mmCIF file of C-alpha atoms in Angstrom:
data_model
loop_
_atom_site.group_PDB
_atom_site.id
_atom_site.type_symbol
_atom_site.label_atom_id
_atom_site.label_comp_id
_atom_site.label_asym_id
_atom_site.label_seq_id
_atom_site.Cartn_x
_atom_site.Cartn_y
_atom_site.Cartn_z
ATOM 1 C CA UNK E 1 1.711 -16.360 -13.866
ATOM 2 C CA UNK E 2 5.235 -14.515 -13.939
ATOM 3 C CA UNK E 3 8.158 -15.389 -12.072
ATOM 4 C CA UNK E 4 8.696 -11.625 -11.327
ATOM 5 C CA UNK E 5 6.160 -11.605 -8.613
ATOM 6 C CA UNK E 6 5.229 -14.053 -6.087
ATOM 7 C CA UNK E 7 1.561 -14.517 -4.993
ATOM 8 C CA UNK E 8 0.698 -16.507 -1.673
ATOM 9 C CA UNK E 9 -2.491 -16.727 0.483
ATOM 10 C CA UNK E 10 -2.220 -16.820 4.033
ATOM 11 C CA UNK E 11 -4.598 -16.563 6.616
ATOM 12 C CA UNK E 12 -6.878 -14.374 4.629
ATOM 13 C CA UNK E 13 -4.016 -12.100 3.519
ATOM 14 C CA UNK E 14 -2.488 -12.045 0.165
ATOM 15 C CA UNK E 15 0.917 -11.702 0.142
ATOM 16 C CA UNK E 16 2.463 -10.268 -3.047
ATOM 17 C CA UNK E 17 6.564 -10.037 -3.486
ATOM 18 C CA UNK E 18 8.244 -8.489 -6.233
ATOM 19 C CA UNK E 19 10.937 -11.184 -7.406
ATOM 20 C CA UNK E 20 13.391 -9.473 -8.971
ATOM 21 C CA UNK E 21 16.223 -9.796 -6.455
ATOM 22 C CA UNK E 22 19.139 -9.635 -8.814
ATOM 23 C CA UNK E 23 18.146 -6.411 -9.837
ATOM 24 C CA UNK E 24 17.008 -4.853 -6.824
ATOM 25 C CA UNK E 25 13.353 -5.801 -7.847
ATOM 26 C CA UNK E 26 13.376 -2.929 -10.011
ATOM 27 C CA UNK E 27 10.264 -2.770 -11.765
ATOM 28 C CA UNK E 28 9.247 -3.759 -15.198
ATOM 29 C CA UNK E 29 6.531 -4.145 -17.247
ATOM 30 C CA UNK E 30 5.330 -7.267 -16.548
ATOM 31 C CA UNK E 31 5.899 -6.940 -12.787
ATOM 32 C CA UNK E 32 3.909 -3.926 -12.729
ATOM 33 C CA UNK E 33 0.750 -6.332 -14.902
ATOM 34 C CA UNK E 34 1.297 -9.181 -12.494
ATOM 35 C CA UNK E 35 1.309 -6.700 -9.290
ATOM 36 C CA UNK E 36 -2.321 -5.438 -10.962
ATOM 37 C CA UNK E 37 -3.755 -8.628 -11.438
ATOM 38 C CA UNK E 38 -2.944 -9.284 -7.986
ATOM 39 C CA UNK E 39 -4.884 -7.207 -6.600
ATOM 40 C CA UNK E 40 -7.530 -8.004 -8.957
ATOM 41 C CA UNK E 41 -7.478 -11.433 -7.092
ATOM 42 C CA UNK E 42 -7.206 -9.554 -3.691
ATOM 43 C CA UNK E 43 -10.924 -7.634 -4.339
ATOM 44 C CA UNK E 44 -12.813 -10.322 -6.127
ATOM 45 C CA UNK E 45 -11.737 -13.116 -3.684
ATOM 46 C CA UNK E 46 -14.381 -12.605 -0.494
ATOM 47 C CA UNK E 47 -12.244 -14.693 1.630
ATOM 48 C CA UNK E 48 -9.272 -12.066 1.062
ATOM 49 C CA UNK E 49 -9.188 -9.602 3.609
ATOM 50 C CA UNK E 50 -6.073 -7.221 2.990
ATOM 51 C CA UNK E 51 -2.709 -7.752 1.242
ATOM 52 C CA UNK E 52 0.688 -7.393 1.798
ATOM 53 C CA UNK E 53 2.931 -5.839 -0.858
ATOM 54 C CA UNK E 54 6.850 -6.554 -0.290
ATOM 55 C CA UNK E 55 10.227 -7.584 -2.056
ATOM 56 C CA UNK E 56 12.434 -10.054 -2.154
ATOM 57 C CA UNK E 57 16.122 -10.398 -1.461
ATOM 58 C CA UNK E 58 15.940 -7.508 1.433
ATOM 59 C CA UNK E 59 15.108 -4.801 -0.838
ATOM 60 C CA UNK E 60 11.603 -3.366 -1.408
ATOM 61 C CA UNK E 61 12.110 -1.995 -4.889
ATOM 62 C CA UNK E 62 14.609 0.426 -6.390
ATOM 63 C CA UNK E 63 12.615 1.852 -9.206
ATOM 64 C CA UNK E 64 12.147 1.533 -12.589
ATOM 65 C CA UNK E 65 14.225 -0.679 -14.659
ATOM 66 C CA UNK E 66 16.211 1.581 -16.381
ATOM 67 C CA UNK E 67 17.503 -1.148 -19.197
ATOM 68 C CA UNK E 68 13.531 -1.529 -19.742
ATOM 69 C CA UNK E 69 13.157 2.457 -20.178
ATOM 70 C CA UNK E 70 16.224 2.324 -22.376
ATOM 71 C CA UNK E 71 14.446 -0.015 -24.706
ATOM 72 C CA UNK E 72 11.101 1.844 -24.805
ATOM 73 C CA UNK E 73 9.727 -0.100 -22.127
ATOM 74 C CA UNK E 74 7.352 2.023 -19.053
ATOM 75 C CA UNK E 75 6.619 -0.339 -15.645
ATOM 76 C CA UNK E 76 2.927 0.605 -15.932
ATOM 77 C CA UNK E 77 -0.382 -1.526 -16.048
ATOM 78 C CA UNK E 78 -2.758 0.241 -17.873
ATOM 79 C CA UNK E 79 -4.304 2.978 -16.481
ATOM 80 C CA UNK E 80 -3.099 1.631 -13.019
ATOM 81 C CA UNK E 81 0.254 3.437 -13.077
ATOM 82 C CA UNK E 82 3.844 2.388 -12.083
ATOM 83 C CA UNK E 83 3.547 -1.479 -10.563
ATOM 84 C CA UNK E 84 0.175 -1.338 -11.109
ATOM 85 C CA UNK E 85 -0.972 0.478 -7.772
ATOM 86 C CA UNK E 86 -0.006 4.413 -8.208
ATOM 87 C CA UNK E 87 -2.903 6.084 -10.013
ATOM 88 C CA UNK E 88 -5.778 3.684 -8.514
ATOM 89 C CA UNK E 89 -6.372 1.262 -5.217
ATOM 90 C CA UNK E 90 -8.152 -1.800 -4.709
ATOM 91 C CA UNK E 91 -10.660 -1.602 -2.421
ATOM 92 C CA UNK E 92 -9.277 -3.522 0.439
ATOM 93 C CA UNK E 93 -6.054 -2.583 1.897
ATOM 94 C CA UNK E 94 -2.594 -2.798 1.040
ATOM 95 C CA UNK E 95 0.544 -2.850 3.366
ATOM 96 C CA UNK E 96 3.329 -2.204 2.558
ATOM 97 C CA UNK E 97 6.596 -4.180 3.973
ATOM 98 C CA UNK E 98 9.784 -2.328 3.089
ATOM 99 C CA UNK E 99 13.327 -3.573 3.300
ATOM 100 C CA UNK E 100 16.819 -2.228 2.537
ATOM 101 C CA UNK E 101 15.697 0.701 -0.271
ATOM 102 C CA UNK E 102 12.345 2.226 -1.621
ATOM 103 C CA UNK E 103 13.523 4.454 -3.909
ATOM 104 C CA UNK E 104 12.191 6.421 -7.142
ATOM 105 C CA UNK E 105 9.054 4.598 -8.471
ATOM 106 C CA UNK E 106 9.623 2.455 -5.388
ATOM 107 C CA UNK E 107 8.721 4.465 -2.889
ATOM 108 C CA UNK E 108 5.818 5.652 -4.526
ATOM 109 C CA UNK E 109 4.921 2.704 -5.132
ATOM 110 C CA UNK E 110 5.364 2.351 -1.185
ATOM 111 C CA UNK E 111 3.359 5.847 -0.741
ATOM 112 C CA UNK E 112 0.462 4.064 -3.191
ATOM 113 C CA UNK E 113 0.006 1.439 0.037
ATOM 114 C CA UNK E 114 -2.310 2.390 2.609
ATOM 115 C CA UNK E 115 0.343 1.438 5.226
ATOM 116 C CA UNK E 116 3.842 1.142 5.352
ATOM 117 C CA UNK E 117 5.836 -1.510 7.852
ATOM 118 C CA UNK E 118 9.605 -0.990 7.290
ATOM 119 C CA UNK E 119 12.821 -2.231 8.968
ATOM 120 C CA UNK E 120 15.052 -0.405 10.664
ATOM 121 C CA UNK E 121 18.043 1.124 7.918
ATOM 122 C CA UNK E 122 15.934 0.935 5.437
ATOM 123 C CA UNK E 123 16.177 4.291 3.105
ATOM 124 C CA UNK E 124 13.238 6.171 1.519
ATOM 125 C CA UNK E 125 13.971 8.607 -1.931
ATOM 126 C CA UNK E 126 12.404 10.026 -4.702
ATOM 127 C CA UNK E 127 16.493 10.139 -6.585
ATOM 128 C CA UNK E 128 14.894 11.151 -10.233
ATOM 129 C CA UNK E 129 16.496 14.262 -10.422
ATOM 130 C CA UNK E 130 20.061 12.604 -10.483
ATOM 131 C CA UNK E 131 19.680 11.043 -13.469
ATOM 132 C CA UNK E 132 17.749 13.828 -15.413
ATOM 133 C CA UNK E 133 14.191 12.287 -14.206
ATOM 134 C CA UNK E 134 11.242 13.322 -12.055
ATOM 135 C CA UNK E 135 9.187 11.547 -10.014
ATOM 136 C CA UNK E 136 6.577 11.628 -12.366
ATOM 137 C CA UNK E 137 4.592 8.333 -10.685
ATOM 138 C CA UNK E 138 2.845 10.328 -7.754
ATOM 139 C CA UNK E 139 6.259 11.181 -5.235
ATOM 140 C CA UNK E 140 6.181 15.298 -5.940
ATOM 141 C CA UNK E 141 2.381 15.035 -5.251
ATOM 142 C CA UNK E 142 2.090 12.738 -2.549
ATOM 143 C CA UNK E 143 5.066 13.470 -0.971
ATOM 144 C CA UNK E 144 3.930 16.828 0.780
ATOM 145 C CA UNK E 145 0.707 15.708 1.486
ATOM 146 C CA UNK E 146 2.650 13.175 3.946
ATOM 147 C CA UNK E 147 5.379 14.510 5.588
ATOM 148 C CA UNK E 148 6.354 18.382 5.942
ATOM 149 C CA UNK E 149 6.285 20.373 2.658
ATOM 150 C CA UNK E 150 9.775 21.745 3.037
ATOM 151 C CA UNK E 151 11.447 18.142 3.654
ATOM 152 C CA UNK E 152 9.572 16.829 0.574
ATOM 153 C CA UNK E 153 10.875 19.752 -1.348
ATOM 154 C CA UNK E 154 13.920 18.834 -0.420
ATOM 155 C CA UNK E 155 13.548 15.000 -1.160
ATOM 156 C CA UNK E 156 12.887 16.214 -4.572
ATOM 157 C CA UNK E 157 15.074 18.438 -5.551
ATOM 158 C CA UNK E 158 18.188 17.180 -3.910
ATOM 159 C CA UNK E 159 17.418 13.530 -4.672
ATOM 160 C CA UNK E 160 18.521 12.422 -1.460
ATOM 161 C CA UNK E 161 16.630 10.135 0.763
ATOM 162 C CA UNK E 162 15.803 9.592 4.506
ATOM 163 C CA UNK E 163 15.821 6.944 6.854
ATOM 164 C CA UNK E 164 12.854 4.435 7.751
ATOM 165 C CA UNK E 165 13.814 6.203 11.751
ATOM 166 C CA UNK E 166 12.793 9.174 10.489
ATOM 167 C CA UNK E 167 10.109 8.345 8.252
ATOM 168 C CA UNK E 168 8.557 6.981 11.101
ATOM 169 C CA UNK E 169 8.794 9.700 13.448
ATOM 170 C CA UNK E 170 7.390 11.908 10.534
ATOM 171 C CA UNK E 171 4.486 9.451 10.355
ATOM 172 C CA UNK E 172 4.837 7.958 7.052
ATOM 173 C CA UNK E 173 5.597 4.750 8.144
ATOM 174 C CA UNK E 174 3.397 2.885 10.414
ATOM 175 C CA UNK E 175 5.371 0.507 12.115
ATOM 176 C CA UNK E 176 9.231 0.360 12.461
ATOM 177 C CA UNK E 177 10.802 -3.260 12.940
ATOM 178 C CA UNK E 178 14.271 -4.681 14.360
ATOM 179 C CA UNK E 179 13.870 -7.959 12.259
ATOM 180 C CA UNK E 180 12.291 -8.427 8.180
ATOM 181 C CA UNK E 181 9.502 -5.808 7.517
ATOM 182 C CA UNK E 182 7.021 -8.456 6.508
ATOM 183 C CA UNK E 183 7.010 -9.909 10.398
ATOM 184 C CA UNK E 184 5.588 -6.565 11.657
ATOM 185 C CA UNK E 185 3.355 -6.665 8.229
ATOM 186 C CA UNK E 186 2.106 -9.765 8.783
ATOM 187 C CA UNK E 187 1.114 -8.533 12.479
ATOM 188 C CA UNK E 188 -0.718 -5.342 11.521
ATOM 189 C CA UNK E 189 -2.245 -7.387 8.433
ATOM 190 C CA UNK E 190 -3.721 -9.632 11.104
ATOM 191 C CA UNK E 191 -5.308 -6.926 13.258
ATOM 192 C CA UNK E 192 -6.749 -5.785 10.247
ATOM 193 C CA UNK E 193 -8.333 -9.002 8.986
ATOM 194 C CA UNK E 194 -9.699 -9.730 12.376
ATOM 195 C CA UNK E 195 -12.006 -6.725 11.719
ATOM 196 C CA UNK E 196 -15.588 -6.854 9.762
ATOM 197 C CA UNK E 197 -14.938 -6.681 5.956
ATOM 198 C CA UNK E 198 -17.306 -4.486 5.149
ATOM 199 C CA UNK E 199 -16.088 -2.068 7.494
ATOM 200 C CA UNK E 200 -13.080 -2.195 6.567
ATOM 201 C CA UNK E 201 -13.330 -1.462 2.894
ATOM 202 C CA UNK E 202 -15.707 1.744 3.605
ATOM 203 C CA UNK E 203 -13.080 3.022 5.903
ATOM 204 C CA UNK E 204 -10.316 2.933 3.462
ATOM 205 C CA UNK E 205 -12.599 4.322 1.079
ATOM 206 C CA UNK E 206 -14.002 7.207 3.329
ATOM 207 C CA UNK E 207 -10.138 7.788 4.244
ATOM 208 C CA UNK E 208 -8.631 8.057 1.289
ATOM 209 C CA UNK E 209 -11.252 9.682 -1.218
ATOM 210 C CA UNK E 210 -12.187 12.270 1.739
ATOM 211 C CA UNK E 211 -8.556 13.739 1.772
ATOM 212 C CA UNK E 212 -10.531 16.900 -0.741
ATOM 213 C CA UNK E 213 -13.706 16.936 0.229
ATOM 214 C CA UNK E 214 -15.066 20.227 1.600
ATOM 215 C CA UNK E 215 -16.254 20.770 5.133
ATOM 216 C CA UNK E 216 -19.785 21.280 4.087
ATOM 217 C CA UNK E 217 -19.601 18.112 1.778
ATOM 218 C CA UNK E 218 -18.322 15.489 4.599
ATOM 219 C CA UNK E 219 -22.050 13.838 5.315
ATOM 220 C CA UNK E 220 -23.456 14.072 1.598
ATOM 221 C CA UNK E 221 -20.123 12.281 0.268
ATOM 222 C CA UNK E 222 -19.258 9.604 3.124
ATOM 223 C CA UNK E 223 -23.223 8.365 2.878
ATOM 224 C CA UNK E 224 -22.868 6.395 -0.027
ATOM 225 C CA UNK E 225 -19.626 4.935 1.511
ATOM 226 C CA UNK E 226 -21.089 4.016 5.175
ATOM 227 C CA UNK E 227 -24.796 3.308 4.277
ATOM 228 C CA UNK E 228 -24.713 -0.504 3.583
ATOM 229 C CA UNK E 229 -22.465 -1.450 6.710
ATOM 230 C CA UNK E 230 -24.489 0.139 9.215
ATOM 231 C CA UNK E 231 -27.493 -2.174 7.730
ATOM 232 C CA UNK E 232 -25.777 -5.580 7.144
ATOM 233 C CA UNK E 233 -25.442 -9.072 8.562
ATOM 234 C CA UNK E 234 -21.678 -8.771 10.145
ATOM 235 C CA UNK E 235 -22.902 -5.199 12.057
ATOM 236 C CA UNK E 236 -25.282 -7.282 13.560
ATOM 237 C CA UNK E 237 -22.843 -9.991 14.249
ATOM 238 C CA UNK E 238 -20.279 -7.612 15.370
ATOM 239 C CA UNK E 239 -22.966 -6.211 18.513
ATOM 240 C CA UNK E 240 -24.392 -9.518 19.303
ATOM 241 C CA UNK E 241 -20.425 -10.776 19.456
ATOM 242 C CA UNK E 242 -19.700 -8.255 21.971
ATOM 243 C CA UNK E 243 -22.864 -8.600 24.137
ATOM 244 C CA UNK E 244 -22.244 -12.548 24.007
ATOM 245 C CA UNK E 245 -18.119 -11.884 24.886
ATOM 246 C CA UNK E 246 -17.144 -14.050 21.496
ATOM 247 C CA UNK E 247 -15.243 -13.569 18.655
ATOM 248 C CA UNK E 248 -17.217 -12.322 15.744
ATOM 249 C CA UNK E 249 -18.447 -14.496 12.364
ATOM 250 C CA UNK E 250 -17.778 -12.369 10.004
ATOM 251 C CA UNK E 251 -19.675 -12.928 6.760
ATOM 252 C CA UNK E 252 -18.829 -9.958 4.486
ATOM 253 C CA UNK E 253 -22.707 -9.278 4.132
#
């Protein structure tokens, strides 16, 4: 277990923090491996319904460790990409709670979440290009995709970053909060894990993996995706639950 990320359960909702406060929890190596593993547990644990990926010390994550790069060192796991969440996703979801800065290889490492809760102040840049870098972890592909092409241009080429106010108005943040990010995360975390499971993961799947797909292809592809909720237990549960006025039992099966 490493020190440079904390790992709590609560309430069906993993909460991962990078611990790296001294340094802006910018990431390293084995931050990045301990961030993957993570969410290892987060899939393979049925009673795990969605995680919550934040920082500690009021900062969300600053990037890469640059002493680390210095000495040879990427903050990769694997084939899993900068902290261990950029070029793949576990199949549930993943919020992400941002304080103070998300910047470089930290905000795509936000942008790698399938929701983002951040506080009010808090800044948002991809800043590679002032010290000779690019965004090389996903932020010049992602980046348009979410807010208006000529903005993310801009993000990228000027190195200068926006505000959480104005993310959200753009729509890449979710939820904006007066108080710690991880209050309003643990809120929308909540609504989320109060819903069936296996809904749940075939809508983030169907979501995210449809962003491509062709018109024509929409039914063929989402199929696979869909099939096995609409004939399990918990859809089942879920009608009978709202023809009895209860709370549903969900079972994951």
């Amino acid at each position: 277990m490493s020190e440079q990320v904390l790992v709590e359960a609560r309430d069906g909702v993993l909460e991962v923090t990078i611990n790296r406060p001294e340094a802006k929890n910018a990431m390293t190596k084995e931050a990045a491996e301990a961030i993957a593993a993570a969410m290892d547990r987060l899939d393979a644990d049925g009673d795990l319904r969605c995680a919550i990926l934040t920082g500690a010390g009021g900062t969300f994550c600053s990037g890469m460790d640059l002493k680390g790069f210095l000495k040879g060192e990427y903050p990769v796991a694997g084939n899993r990409g900068f902290g261990g969440l950029t070029t793949w996703t576990p199949k549930k979801p993943v919020i992400a709670a941002v304080d103070g800065f998300a910047l470089a290889g930290g905000m795509e490492l936000a942008m790698a979440c399938d929701m983002i809760v951040a506080s009010k102040g808090t800044k948002f840049g991809i800043p590679e290009v002032k010290r000779g870098l690019a965004a090389g972890g996903g932020g010049m592909v992602i980046l348009p995709r979410l807010l208006p092409r000529t903005l993310a241009m801009e993000m990228a080429i000027t190195g200068d970053p926006i505000s959480a106010e104005r993310a959200h108005e753009l729509g890449l943040v979710n939820v904006l909060t007066d108080g710690p990010a991880i209050e309003g995360a643990r809120e929308l975390a909540a609504r989320v894990a109060g819903n069936g499971p296996l809904a749940v993961i075939a809508s983030k799947g169907v979501v995210r993996d449809s962003w491509l797909w062709a018109d024509e292809d929409v039914n063929a592809k989402q199929s696979p995706y869909i099939a096995g909720v609409f004939t399990s237990e918990d859809a089942r549960e879920g009608a009978m639950a709202f023809a009895e006025k209860r709370k549903p039992q969900w079972k994951g099966r």
